[in-house]
PDB file of C-alpha atoms in Angstrom:
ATOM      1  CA  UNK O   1      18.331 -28.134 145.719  1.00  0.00           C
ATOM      2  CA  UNK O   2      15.677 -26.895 148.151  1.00  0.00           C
ATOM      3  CA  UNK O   3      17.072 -29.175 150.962  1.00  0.00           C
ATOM      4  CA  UNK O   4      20.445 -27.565 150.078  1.00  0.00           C
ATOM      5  CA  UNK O   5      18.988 -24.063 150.401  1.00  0.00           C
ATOM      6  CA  UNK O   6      17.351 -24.846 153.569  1.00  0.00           C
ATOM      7  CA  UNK O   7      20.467 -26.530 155.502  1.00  0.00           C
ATOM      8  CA  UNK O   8      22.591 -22.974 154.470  1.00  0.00           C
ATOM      9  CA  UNK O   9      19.837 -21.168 156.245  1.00  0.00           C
ATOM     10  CA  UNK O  10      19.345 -22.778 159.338  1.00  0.00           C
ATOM     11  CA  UNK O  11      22.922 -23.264 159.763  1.00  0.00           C
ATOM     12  CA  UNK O  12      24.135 -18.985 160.287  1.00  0.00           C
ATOM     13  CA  UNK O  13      21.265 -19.406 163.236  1.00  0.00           C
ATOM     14  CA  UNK O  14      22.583 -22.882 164.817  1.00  0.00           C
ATOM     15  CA  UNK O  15      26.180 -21.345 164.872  1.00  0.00           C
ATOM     16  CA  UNK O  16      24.780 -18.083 166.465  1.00  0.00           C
ATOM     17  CA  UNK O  17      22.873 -19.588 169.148  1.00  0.00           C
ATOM     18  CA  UNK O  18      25.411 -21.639 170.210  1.00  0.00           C
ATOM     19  CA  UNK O  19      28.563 -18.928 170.429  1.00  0.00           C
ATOM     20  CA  UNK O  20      25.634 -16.532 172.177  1.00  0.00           C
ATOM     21  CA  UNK O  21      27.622 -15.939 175.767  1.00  0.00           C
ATOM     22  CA  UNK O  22      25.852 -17.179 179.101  1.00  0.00           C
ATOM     23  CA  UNK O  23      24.701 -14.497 181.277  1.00  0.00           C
ATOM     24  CA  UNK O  24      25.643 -15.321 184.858  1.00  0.00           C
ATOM     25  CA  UNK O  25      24.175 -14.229 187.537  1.00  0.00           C
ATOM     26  CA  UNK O  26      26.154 -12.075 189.696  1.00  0.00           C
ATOM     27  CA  UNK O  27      24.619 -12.693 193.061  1.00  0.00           C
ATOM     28  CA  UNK O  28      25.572 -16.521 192.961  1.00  0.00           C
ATOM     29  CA  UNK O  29      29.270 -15.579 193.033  1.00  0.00           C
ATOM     30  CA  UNK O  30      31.363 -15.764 195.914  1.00  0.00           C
ATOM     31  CA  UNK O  31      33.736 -13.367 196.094  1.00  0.00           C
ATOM     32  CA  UNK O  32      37.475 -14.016 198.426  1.00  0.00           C
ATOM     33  CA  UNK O  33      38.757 -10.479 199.875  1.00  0.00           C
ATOM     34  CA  UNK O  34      42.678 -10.462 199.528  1.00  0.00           C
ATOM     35  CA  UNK O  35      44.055  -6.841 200.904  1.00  0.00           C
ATOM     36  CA  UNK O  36      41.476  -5.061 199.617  1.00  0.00           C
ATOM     37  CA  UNK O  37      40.993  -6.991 196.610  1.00  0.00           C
ATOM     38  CA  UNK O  38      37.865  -9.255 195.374  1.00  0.00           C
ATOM     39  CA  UNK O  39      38.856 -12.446 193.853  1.00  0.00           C
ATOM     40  CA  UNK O  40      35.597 -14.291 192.574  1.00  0.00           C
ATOM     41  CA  UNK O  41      35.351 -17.983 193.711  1.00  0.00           C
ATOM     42  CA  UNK O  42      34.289 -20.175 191.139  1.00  0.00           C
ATOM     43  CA  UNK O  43      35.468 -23.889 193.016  1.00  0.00           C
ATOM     44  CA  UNK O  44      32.699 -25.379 195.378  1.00  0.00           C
ATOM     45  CA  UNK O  45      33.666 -26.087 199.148  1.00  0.00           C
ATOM     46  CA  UNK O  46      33.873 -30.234 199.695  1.00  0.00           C
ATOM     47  CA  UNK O  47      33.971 -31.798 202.677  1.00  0.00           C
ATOM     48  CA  UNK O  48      37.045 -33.665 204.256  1.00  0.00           C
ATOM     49  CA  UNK O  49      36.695 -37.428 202.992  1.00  0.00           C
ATOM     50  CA  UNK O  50      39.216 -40.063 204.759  1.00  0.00           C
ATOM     51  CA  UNK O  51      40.441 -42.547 202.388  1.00  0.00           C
ATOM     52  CA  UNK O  52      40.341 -45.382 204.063  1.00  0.00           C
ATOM     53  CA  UNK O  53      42.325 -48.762 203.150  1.00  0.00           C
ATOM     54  CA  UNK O  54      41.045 -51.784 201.873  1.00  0.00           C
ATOM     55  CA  UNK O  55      40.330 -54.389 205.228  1.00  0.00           C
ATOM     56  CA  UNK O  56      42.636 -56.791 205.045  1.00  0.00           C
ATOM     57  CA  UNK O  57      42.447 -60.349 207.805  1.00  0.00           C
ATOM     58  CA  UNK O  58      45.010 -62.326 208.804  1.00  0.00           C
ATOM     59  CA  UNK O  59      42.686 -65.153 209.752  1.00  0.00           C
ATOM     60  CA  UNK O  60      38.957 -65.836 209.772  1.00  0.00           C
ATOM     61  CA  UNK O  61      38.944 -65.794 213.003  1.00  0.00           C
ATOM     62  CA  UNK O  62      40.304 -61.977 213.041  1.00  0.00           C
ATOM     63  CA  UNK O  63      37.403 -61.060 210.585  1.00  0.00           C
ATOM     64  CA  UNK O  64      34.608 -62.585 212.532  1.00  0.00           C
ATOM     65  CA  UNK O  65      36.664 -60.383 215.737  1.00  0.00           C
ATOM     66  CA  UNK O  66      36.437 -57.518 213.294  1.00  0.00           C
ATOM     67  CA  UNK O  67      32.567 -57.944 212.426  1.00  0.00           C
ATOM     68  CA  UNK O  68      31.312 -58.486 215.925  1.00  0.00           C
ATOM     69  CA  UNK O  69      33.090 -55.626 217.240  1.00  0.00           C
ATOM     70  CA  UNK O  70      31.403 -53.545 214.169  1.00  0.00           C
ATOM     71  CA  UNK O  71      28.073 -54.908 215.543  1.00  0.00           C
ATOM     72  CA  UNK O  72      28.441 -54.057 219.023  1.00  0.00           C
ATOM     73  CA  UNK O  73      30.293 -50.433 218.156  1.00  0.00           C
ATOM     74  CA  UNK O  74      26.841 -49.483 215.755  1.00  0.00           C
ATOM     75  CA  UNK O  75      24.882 -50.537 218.388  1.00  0.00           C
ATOM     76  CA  UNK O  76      25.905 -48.415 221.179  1.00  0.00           C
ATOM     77  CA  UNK O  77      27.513 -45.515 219.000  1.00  0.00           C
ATOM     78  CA  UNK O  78      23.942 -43.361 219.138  1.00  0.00           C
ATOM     79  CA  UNK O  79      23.823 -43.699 223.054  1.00  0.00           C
ATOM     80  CA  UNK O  80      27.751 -42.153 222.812  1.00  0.00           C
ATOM     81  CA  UNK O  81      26.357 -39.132 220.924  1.00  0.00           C
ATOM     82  CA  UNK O  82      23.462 -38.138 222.566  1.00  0.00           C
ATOM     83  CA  UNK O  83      25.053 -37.932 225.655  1.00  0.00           C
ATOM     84  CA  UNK O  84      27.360 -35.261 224.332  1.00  0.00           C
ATOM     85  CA  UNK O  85      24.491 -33.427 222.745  1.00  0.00           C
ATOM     86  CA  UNK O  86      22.275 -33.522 226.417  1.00  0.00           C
ATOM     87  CA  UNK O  87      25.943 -32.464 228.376  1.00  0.00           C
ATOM     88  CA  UNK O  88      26.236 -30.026 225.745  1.00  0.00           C
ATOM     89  CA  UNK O  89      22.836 -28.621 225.618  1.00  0.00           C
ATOM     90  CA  UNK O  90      23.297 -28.452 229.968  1.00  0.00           C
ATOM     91  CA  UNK O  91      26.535 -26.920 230.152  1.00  0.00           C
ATOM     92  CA  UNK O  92      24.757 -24.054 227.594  1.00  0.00           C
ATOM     93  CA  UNK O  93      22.391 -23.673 229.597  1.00  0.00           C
ATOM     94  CA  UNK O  94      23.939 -23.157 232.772  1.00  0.00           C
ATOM     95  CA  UNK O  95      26.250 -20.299 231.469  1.00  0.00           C
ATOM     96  CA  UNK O  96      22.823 -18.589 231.272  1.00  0.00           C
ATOM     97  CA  UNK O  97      21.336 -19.185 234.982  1.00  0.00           C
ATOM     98  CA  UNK O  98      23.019 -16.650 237.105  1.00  0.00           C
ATOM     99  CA  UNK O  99      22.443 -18.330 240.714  1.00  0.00           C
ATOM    100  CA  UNK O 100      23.910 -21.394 241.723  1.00  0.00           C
ATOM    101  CA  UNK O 101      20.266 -22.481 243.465  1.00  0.00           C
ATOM    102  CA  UNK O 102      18.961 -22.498 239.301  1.00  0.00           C
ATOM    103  CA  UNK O 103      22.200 -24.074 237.845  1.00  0.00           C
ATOM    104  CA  UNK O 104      21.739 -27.208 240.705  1.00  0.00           C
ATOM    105  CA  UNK O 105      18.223 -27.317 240.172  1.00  0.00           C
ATOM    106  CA  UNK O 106      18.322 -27.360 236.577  1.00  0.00           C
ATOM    107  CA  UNK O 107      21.246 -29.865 236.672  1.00  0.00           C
ATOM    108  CA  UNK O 108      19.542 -32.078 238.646  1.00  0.00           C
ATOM    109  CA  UNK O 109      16.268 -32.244 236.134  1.00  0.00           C
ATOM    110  CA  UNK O 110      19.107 -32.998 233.045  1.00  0.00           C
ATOM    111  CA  UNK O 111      20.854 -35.671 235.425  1.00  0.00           C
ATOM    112  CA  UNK O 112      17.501 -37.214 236.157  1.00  0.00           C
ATOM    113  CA  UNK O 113      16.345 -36.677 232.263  1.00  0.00           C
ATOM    114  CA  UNK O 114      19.273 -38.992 231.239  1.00  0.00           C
ATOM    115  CA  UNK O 115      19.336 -41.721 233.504  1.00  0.00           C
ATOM    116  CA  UNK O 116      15.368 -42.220 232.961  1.00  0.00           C
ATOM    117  CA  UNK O 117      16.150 -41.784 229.005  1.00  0.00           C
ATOM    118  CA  UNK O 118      19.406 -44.323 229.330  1.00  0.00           C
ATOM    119  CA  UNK O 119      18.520 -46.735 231.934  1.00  0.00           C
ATOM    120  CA  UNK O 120      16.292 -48.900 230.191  1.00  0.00           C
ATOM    121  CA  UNK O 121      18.079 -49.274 227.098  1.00  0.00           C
ATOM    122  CA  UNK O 122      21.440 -49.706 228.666  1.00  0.00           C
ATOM    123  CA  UNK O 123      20.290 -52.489 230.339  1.00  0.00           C
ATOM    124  CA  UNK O 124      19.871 -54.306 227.652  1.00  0.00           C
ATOM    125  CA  UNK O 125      23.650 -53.967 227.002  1.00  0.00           C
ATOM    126  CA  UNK O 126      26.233 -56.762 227.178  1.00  0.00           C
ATOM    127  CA  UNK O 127      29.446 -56.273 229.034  1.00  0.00           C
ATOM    128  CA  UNK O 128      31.552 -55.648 226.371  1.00  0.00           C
ATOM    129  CA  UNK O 129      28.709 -53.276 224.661  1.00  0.00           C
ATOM    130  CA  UNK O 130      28.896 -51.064 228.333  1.00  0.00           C
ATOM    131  CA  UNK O 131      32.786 -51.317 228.326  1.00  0.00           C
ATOM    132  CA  UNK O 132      33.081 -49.992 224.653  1.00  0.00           C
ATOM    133  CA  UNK O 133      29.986 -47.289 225.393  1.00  0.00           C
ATOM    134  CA  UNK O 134      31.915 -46.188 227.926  1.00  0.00           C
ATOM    135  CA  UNK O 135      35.131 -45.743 225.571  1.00  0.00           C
ATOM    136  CA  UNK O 136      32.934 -43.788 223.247  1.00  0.00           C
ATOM    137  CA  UNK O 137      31.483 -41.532 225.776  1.00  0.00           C
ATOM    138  CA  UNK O 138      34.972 -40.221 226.388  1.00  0.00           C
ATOM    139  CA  UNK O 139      35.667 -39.716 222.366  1.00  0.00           C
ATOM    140  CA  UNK O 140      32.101 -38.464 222.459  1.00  0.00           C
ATOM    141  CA  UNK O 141      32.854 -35.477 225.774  1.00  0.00           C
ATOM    142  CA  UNK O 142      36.590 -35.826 226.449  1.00  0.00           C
ATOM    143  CA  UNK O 143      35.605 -36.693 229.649  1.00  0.00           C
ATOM    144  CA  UNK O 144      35.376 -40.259 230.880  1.00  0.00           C
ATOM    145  CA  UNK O 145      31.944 -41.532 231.887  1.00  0.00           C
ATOM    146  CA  UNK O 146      33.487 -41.616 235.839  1.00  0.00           C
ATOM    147  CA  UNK O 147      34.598 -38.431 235.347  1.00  0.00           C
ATOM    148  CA  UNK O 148      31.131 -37.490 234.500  1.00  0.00           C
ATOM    149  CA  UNK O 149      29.223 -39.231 237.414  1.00  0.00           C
ATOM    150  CA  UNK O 150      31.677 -37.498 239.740  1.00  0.00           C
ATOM    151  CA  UNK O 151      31.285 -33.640 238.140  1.00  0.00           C
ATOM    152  CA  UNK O 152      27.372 -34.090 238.249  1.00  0.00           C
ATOM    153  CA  UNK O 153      26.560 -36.164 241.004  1.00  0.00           C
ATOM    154  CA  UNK O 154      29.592 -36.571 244.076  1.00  0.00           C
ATOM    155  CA  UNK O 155      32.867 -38.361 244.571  1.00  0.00           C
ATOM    156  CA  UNK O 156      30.690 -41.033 246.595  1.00  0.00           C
ATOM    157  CA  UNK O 157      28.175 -42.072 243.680  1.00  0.00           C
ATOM    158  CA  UNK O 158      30.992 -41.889 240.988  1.00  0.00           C
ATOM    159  CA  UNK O 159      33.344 -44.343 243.516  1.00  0.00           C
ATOM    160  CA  UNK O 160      30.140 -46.563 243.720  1.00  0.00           C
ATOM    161  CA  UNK O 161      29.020 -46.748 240.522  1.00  0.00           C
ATOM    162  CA  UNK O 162      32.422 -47.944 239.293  1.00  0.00           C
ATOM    163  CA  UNK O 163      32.812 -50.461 241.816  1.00  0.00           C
ATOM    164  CA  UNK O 164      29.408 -52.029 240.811  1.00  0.00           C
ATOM    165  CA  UNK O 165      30.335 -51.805 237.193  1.00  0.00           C
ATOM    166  CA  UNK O 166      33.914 -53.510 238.311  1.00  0.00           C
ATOM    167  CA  UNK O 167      31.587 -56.759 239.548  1.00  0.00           C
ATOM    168  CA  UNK O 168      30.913 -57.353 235.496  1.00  0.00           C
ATOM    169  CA  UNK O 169      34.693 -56.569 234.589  1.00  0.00           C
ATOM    170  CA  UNK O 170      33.419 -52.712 233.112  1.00  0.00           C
ATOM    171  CA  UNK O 171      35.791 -50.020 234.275  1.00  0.00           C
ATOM    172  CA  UNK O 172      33.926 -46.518 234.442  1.00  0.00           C
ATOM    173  CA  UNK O 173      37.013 -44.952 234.285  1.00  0.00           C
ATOM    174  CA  UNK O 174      38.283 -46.378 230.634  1.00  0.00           C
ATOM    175  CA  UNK O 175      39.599 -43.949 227.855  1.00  0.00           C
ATOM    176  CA  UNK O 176      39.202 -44.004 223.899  1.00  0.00           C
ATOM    177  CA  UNK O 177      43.076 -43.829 223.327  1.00  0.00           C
ATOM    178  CA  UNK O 178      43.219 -45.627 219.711  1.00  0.00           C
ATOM    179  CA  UNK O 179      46.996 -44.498 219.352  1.00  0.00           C
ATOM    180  CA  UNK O 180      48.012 -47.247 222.409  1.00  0.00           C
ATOM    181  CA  UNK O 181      45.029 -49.501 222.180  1.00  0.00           C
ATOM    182  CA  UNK O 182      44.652 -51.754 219.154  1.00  0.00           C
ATOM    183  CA  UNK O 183      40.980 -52.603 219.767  1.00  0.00           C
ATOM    184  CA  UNK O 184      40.085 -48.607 220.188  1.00  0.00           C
ATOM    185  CA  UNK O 185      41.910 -48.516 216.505  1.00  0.00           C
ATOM    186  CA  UNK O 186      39.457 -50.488 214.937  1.00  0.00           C
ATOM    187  CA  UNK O 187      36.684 -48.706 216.465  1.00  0.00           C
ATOM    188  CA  UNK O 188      37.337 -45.935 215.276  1.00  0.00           C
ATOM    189  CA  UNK O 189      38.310 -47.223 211.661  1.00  0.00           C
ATOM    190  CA  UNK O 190      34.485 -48.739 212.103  1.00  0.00           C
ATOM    191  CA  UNK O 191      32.655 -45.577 213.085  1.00  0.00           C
ATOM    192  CA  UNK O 192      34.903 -43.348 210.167  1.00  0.00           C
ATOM    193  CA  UNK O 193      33.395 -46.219 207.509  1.00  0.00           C
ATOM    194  CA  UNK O 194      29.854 -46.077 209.040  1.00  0.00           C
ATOM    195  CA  UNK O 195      29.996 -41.749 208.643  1.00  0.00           C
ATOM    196  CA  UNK O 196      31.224 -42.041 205.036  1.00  0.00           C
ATOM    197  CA  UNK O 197      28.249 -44.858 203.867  1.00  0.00           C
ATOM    198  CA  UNK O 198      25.799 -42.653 205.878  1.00  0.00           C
ATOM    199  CA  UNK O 199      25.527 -45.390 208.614  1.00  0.00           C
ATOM    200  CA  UNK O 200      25.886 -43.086 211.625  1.00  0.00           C
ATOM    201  CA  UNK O 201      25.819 -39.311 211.906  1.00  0.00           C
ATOM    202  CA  UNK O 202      29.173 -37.972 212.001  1.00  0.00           C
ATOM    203  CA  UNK O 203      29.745 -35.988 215.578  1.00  0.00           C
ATOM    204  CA  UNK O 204      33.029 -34.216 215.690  1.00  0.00           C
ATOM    205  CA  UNK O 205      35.334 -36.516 218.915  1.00  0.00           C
ATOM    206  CA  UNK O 206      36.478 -34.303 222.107  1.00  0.00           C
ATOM    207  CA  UNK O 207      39.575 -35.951 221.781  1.00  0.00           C
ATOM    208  CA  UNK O 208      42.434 -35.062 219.772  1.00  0.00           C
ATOM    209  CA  UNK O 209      43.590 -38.072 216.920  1.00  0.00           C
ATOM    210  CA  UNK O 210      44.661 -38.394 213.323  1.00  0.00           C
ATOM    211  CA  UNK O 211      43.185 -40.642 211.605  1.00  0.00           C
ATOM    212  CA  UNK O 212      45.993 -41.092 208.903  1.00  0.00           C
ATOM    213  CA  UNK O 213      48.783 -41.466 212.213  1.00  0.00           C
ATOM    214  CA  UNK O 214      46.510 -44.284 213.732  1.00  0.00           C
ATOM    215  CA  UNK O 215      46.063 -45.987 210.184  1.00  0.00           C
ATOM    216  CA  UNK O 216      49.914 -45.890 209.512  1.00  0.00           C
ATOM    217  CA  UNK O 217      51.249 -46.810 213.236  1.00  0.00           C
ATOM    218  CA  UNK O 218      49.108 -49.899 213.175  1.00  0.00           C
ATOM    219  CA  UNK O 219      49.331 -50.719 209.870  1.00  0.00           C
ATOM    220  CA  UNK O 220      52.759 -50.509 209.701  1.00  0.00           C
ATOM    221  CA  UNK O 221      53.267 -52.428 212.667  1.00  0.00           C
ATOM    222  CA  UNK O 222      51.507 -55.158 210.835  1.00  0.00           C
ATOM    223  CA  UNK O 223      53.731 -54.751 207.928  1.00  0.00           C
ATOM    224  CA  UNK O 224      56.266 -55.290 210.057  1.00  0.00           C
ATOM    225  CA  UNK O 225      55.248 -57.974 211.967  1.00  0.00           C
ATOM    226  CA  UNK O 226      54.390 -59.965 208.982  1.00  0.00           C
ATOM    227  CA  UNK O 227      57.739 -59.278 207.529  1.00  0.00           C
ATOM    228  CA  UNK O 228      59.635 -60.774 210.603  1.00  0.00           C
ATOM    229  CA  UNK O 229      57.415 -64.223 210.261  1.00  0.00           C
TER     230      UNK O 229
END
């Protein structure tokens, strides 16, 4: 009897403290201004995620293709990026300097900056680890990495340095174009994997691409090619 009489006491409070509303703070809501009206915002801002299909090989051989390509694509990725973050940081800069003595001086201590920071690590590059750098320098700045030589240096030095990198089949003057080129395709599917499992930092490309239109061109052109076999 006394249990009884204690469960129909405690049970009024249980029921009150759980219908008791939940003061909200009023400062953590956003608030979305539509003609003059405030609409609170109560969703949370995600960002973009690609889904991204499941890799599929035709052969071994293709997969091994696939997985050395990966290799060499991680590898030389970070050089890609901080290029674009040192041209960045110097074209910033030289909207600031107001005489063109500064802006060439100053250019000329960036140029020299990057080839000391790059030449000893690029060295240690294979041919086909400069030739898909130099892709990703162009997805990295829009600009390809002769284009570059030639806007910071002279027409002479950019000439030269291509013909030198011609002598080990590397073409300075190569363009990220993963709409035409099958092997840019799968770069980029690599590098888009690599930013979602935290692999690489994500850098936004100077290029414009959809990721979906590359995915169902080649895809599809698979599809199709399988279909007529």
């Amino acid at each position: 009897m006394k249990r009884l009489l204690y469960i129909l006491f405690i049970l009024p409070l249980i029921l009150t403290a759980q219908i008791e509303p939940v003061v909200q703070d009023s400062t953590a809501v956003e608030y979305i201004l539509v003609e003059g009206d405030s609409i609170p915002k109560t969703s949370i801002d995600l960002n973009e995620v690609l889904l991204l299909h499941k890799l599929k090989f035709a052969s071994k051989e293709d997969r091994i293709t696939y997985l050395i390509l990966k290799r060499k694509t991680l590898k030389v990725y970070p050089y890609a990026k901080l290029a674009a973050d040192r041209l960045t940081t110097l074209s910033e800069r030289l909207e600031k300097l107001e005489s063109k003595r500064a802006k060439k001086r100053y250019a000329k201590i960036i140029q020299k900056y990057i080839e000391d920071e790059f030449s000893a690590e690029l060295k240690k590059l294979t041919r086909t680890e400069g030739q898909i750098l130099v892709k990703l320098i162009h997805r990295q700045t829009g600009t390809t990495t002769f284009g570059l030589i030639k806007e910071l240096r002279s027409g002479w030095r950019a000439f030269w340095f291509n013909t030198t990198a011609s002598m080990f089949d590397i073409s300075l003057k190569e363009e990220f174009n993963p709409m035409e080129v099958k092997e840019d395709f799968l770069i980029e599917d690599i590098l888009e994997r690599a930013f979602q499992n935290r692999q690489l930092e994500r850098q936004k490309p100077a290029i414009d691409f959809d990721f979906y239109d590359l995915t169902d061109k080649w895809l599809n052109n698979k599809a199709t090619a399988e279909t007529k076999n």
